[in-house]
Short mmCIF file of C-alpha atoms and ligand atoms in Angstrom, two decimals:
data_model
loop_
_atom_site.label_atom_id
_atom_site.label_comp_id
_atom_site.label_asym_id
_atom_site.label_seq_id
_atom_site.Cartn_x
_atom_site.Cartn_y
_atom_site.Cartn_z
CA UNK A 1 0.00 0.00 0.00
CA UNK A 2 1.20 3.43 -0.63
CA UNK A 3 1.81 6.30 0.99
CA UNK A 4 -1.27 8.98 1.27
CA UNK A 5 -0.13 12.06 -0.58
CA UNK A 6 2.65 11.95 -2.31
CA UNK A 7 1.63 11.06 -6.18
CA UNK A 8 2.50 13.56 -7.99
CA UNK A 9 3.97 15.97 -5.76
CA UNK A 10 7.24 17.44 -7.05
CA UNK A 11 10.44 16.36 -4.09
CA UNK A 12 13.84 17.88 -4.81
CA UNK A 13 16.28 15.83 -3.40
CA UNK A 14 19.72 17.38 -2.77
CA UNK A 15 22.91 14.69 -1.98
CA UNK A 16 20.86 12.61 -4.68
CA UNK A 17 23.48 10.74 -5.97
CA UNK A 18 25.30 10.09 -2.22
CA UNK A 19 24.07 7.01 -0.51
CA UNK A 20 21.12 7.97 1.33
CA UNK A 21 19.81 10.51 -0.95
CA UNK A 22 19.43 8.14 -3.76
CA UNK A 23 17.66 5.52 -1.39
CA UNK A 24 15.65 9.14 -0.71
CA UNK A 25 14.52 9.33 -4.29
CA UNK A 26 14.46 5.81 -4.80
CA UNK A 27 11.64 5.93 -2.28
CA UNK A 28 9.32 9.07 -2.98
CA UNK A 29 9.71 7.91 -6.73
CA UNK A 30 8.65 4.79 -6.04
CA UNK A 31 5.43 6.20 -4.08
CA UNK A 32 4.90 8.09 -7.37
CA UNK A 33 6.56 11.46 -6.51
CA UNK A 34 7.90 13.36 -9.35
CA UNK A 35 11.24 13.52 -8.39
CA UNK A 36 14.23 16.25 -9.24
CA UNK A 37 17.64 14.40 -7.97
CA UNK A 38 20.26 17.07 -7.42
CA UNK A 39 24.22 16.43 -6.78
CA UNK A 40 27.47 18.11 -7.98
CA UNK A 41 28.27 14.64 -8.83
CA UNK A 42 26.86 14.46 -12.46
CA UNK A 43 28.21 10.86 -13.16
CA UNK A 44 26.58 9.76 -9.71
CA UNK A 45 23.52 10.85 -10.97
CA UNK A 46 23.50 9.58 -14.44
CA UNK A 47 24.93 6.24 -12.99
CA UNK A 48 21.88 5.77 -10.21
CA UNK A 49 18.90 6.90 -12.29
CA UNK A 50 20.44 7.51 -16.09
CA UNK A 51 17.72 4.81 -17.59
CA UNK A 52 14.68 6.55 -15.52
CA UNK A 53 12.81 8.86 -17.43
CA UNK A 54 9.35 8.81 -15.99
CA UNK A 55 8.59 11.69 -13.46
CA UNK A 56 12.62 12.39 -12.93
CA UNK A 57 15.24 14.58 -13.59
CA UNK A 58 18.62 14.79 -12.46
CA UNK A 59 20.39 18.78 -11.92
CA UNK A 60 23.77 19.06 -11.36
CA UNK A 61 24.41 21.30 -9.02
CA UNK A 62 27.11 23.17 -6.64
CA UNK A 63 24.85 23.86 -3.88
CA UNK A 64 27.62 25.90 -2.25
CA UNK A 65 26.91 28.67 -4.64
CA UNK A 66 24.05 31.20 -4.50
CA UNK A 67 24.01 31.33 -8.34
CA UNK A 68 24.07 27.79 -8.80
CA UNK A 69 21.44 27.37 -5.96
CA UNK A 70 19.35 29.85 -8.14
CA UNK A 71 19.72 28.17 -11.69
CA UNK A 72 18.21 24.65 -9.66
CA UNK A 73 15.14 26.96 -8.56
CA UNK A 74 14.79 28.12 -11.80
CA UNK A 75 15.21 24.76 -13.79
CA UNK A 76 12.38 22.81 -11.26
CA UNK A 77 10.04 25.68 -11.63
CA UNK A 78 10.34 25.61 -15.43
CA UNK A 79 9.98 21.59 -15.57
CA UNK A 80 7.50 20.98 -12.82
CA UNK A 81 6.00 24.04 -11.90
CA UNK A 82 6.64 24.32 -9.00
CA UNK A 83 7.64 22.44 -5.82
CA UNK A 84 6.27 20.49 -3.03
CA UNK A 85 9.32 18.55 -0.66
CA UNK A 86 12.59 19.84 -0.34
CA UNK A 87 14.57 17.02 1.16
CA UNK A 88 18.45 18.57 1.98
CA UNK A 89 20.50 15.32 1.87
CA UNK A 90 23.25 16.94 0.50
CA UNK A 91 26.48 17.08 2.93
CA UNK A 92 28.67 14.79 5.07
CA UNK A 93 32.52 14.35 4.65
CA UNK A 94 34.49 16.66 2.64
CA UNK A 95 35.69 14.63 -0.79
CA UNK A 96 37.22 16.39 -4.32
CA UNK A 97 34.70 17.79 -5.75
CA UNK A 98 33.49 20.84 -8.70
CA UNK A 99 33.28 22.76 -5.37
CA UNK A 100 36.90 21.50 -4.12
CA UNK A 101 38.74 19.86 -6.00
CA UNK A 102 41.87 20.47 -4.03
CA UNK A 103 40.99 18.10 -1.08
CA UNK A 104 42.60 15.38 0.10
CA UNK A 105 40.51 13.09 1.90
CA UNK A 106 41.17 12.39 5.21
CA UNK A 107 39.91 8.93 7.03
CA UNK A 108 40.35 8.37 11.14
CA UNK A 109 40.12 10.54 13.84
CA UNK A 110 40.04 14.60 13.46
CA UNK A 111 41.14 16.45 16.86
CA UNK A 112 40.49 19.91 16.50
CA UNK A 113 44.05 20.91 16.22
CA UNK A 114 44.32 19.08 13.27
CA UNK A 115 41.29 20.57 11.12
CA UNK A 116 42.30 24.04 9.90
CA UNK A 117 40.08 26.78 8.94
CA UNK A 118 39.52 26.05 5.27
CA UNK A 119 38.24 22.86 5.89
CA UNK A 120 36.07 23.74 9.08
CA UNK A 121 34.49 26.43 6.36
CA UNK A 122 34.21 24.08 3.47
CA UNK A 123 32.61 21.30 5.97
CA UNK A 124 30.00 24.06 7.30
CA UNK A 125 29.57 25.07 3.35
CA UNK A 126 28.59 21.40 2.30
CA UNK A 127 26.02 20.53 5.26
CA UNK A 128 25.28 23.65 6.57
CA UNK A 129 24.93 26.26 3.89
CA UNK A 130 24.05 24.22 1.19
CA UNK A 131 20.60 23.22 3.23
CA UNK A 132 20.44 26.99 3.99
CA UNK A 133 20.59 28.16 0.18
CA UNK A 134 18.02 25.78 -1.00
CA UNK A 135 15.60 26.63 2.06
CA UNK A 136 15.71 30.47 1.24
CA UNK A 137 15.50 29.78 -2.36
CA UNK A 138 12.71 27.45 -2.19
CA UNK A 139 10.29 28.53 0.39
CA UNK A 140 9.10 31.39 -1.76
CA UNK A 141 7.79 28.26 -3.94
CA UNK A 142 6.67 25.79 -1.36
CA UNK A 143 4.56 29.16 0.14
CA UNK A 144 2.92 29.39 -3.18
CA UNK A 145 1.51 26.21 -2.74
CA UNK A 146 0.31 26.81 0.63
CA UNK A 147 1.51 23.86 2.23
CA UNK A 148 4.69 21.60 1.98
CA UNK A 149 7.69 20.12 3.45
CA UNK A 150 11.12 21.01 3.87
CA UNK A 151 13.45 18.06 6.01
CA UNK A 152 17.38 18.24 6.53
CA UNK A 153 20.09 15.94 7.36
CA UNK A 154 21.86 16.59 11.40
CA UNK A 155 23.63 13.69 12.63
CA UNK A 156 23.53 11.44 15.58
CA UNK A 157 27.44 13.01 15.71
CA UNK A 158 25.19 16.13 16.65
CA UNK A 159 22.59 14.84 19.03
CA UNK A 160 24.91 12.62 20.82
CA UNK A 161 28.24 13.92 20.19
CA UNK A 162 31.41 11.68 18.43
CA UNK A 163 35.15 11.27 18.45
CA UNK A 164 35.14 9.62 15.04
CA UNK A 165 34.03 12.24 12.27
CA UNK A 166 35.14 15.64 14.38
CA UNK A 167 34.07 19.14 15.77
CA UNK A 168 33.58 20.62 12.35
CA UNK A 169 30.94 18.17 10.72
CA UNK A 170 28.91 18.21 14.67
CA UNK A 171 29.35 22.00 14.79
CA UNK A 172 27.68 21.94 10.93
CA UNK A 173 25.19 19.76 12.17
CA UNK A 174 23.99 21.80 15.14
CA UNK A 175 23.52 24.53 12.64
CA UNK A 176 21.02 22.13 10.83
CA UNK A 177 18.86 21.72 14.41
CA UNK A 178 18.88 25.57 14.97
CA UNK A 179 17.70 26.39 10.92
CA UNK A 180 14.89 23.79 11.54
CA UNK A 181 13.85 24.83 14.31
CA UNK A 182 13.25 28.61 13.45
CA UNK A 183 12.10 27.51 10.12
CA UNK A 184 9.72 25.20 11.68
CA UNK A 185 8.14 28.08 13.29
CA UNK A 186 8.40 30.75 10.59
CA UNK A 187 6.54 28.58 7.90
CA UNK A 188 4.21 26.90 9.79
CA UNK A 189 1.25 29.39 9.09
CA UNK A 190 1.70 28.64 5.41
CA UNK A 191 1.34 24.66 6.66
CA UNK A 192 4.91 24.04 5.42
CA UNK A 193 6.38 21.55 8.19
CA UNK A 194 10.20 20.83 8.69
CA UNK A 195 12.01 18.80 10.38
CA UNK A 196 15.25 17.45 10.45
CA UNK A 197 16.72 13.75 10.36
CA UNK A 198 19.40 12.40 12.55
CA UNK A 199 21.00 9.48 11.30
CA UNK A 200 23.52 6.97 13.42
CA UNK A 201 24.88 4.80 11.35
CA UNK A 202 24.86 4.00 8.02
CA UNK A 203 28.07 2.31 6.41
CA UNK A 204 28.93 2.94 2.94
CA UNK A 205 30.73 -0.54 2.95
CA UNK A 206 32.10 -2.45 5.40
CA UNK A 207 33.39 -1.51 8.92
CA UNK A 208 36.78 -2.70 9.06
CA UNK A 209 37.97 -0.28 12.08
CA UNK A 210 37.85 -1.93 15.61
CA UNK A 211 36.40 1.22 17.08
CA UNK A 212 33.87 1.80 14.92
CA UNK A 213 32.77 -1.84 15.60
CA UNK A 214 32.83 -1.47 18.93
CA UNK A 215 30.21 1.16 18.52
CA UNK A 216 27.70 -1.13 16.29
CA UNK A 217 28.42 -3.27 19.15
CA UNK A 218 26.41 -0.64 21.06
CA UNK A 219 23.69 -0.79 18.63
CA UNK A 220 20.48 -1.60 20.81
CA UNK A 221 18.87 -3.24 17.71
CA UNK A 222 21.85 -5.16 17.19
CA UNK A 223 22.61 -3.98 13.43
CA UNK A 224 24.04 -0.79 11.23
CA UNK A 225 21.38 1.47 10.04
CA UNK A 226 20.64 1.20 5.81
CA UNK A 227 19.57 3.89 3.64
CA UNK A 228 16.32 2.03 3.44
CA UNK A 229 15.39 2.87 7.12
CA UNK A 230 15.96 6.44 6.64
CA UNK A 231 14.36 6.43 3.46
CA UNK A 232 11.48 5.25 4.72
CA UNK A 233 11.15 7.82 7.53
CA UNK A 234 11.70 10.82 5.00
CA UNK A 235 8.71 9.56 3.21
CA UNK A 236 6.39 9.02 6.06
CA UNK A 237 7.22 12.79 7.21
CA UNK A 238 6.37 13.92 3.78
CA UNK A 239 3.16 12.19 3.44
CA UNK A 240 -0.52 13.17 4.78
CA UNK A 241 0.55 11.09 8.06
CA UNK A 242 3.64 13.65 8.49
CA UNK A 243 1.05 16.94 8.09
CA UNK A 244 1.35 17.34 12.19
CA UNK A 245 4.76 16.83 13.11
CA UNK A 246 6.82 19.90 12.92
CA UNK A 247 10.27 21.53 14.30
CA UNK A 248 11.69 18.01 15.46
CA UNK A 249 14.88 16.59 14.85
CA UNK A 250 14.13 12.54 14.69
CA UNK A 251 17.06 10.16 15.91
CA UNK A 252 17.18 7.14 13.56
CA UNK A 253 19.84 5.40 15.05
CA UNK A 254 18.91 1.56 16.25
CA UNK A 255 18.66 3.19 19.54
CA UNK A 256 22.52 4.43 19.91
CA UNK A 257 20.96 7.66 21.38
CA UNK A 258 17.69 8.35 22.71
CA UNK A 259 16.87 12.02 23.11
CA UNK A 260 15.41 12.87 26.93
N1 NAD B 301 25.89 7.72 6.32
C1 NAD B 301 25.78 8.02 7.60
O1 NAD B 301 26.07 7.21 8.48
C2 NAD B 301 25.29 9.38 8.04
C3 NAD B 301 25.12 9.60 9.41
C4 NAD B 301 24.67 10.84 9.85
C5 NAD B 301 24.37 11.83 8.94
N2 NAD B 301 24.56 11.61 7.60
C6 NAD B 301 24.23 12.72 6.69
O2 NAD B 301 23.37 12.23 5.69
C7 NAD B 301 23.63 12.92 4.45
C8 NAD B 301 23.95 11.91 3.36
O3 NAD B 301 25.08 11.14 3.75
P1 NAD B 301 25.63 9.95 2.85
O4 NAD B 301 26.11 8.92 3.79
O5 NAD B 301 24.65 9.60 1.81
O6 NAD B 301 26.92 10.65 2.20
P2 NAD B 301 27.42 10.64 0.68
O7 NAD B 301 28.80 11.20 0.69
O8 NAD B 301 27.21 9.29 0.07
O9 NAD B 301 26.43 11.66 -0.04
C9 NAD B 301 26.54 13.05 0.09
C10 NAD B 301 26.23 13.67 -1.26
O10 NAD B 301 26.27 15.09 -1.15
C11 NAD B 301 26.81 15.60 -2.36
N3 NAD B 301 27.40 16.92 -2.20
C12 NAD B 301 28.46 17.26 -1.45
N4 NAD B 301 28.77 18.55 -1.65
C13 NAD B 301 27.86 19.05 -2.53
C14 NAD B 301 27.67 20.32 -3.13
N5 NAD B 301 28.50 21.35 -2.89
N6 NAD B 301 26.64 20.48 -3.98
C15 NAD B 301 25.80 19.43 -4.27
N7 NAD B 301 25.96 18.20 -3.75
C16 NAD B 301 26.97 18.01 -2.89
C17 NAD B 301 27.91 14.57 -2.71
O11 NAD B 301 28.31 14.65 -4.08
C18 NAD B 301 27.25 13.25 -2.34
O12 NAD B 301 26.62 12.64 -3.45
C19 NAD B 301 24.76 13.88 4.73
O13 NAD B 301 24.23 15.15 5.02
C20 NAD B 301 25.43 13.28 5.95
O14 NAD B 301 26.13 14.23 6.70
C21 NAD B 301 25.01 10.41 7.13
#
């Protein structure tokens, strides 16, 4: 059975062609959503959904830049018509990119003396003003359809605090709360709900480092998170079932934390 109220709406997805935002389109496509999948990774895109033509289209898009941020506003309204769920997915670790190509990945621990300032400002750029830029530019549009929903990405390295991914990605993070918060309250008299999404963990392969095992150890449910299970709660918060929850940052972690 599907999901009340979601054929046909128009969901922009941003981090589309990242782990979880594909299983994000995957799913409100699949619930009949017309779907616009955005990433600066072009090749992502075209290899996730390059042989779907029915009710999506894929923008590439540095959603760092204001003018870039602007062109995606003006492409979706000149496609769809306008716009129902904008679904921030966009973010997490800092890898080459259109927007960077100059960085160097780095994997294990990052103590704060070791992340300098052009990384802590290209971290906050990727999660935290990327999510900001396509709220401003879209809620104009989700206003004109007098109702709508707007959801963003924290992390359970946020709500709970974590040694393994560093101070800059949980400071961006935080920044995701505070924006859903207010915007929770500033939109809600044009019934536009949002809420952000705090995921524990979801490998992109296998965990091969002892101390990240140790912490799926922790895992009450006794297993990793997939993209699946946060796909899933994106679409229930976008459907007619999500129309009264607003302003809340949900923890879908297994049970690692569990907000007082
Ligand atoms: N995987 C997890 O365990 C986990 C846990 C907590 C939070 N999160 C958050 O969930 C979101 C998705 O994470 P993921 O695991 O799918 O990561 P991912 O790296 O697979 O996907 C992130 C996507 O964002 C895109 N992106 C980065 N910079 C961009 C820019 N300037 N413009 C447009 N697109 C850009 C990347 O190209 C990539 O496709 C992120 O916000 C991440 O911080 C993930």
């Amino acid at each position: 059975m599907k999901l009340e109220g979601l054929a046909d709406k128009v969901a922009v997805v941003t981090g589309a062609a990242g782990v979880l935002g594909r299983a994000v389109a995957d799913r409100l496509w699949s619930e009949g959503a017309r779907v616009v999948a955005v990433d600066i990774d072009r090749a992502g895109l075209e290899r996730h959904f390059g042989d779907r033509r029915e009710r999506l289209e894929c923008v590439d898009a540095n959603l760092v830049e204001e003018a870039e941020v602007e062109a995606l506003v003006r492409a979706v309204l000149s496609t769809q018509g306008g716009v129902d769920f904008l679904v921030n997915v966009a973010g997490g670790e800092l890898k080459p990119s259109r927007a960077y190509p100059d960085v160097v990945e780095s994997r294990g621990m990052h103590p704060i003396e070791s992340i300098d300032w052009l990384t802590f400002q290209r971290t906050l750029a990727i999660n935290l003003t990327s999510a900001f830029l396509c709220c401003r530019a879209f809620v104009p549009h989700l206003k004109a359809r007098g109702s709508g929903r707007i959801i963003n990405f924290a992390s359970f390295a946020t709500r709970h605090g974590s040694i393994h991914v560093g101070a800059h990605y949980a400071a961006a993070k935080g920044g995701i709360i505070g924006l859903t918060k207010t915007l929770a309250l500033e939109l809600a008299p044009y019934q536009i709900t949002v809420n952000a999404i705090a995921p524990g963990l979801i490998p992109h392969g296998p965990i091969r480092s002892p101390a990240l095992q140790a912490t799926v150890d922790r895992i009450p449910l006794g297993r990793v998170g997939t993209p699946e299970d946060i796909a899933s709660v994106v679409a229930v918060l976008c459907s007619t079932a999500g129309s009264y929850t607003t302003g809340i940052t949900l923890d879908v972690n297994g049970g690692l934390y569990l907000a007082p």
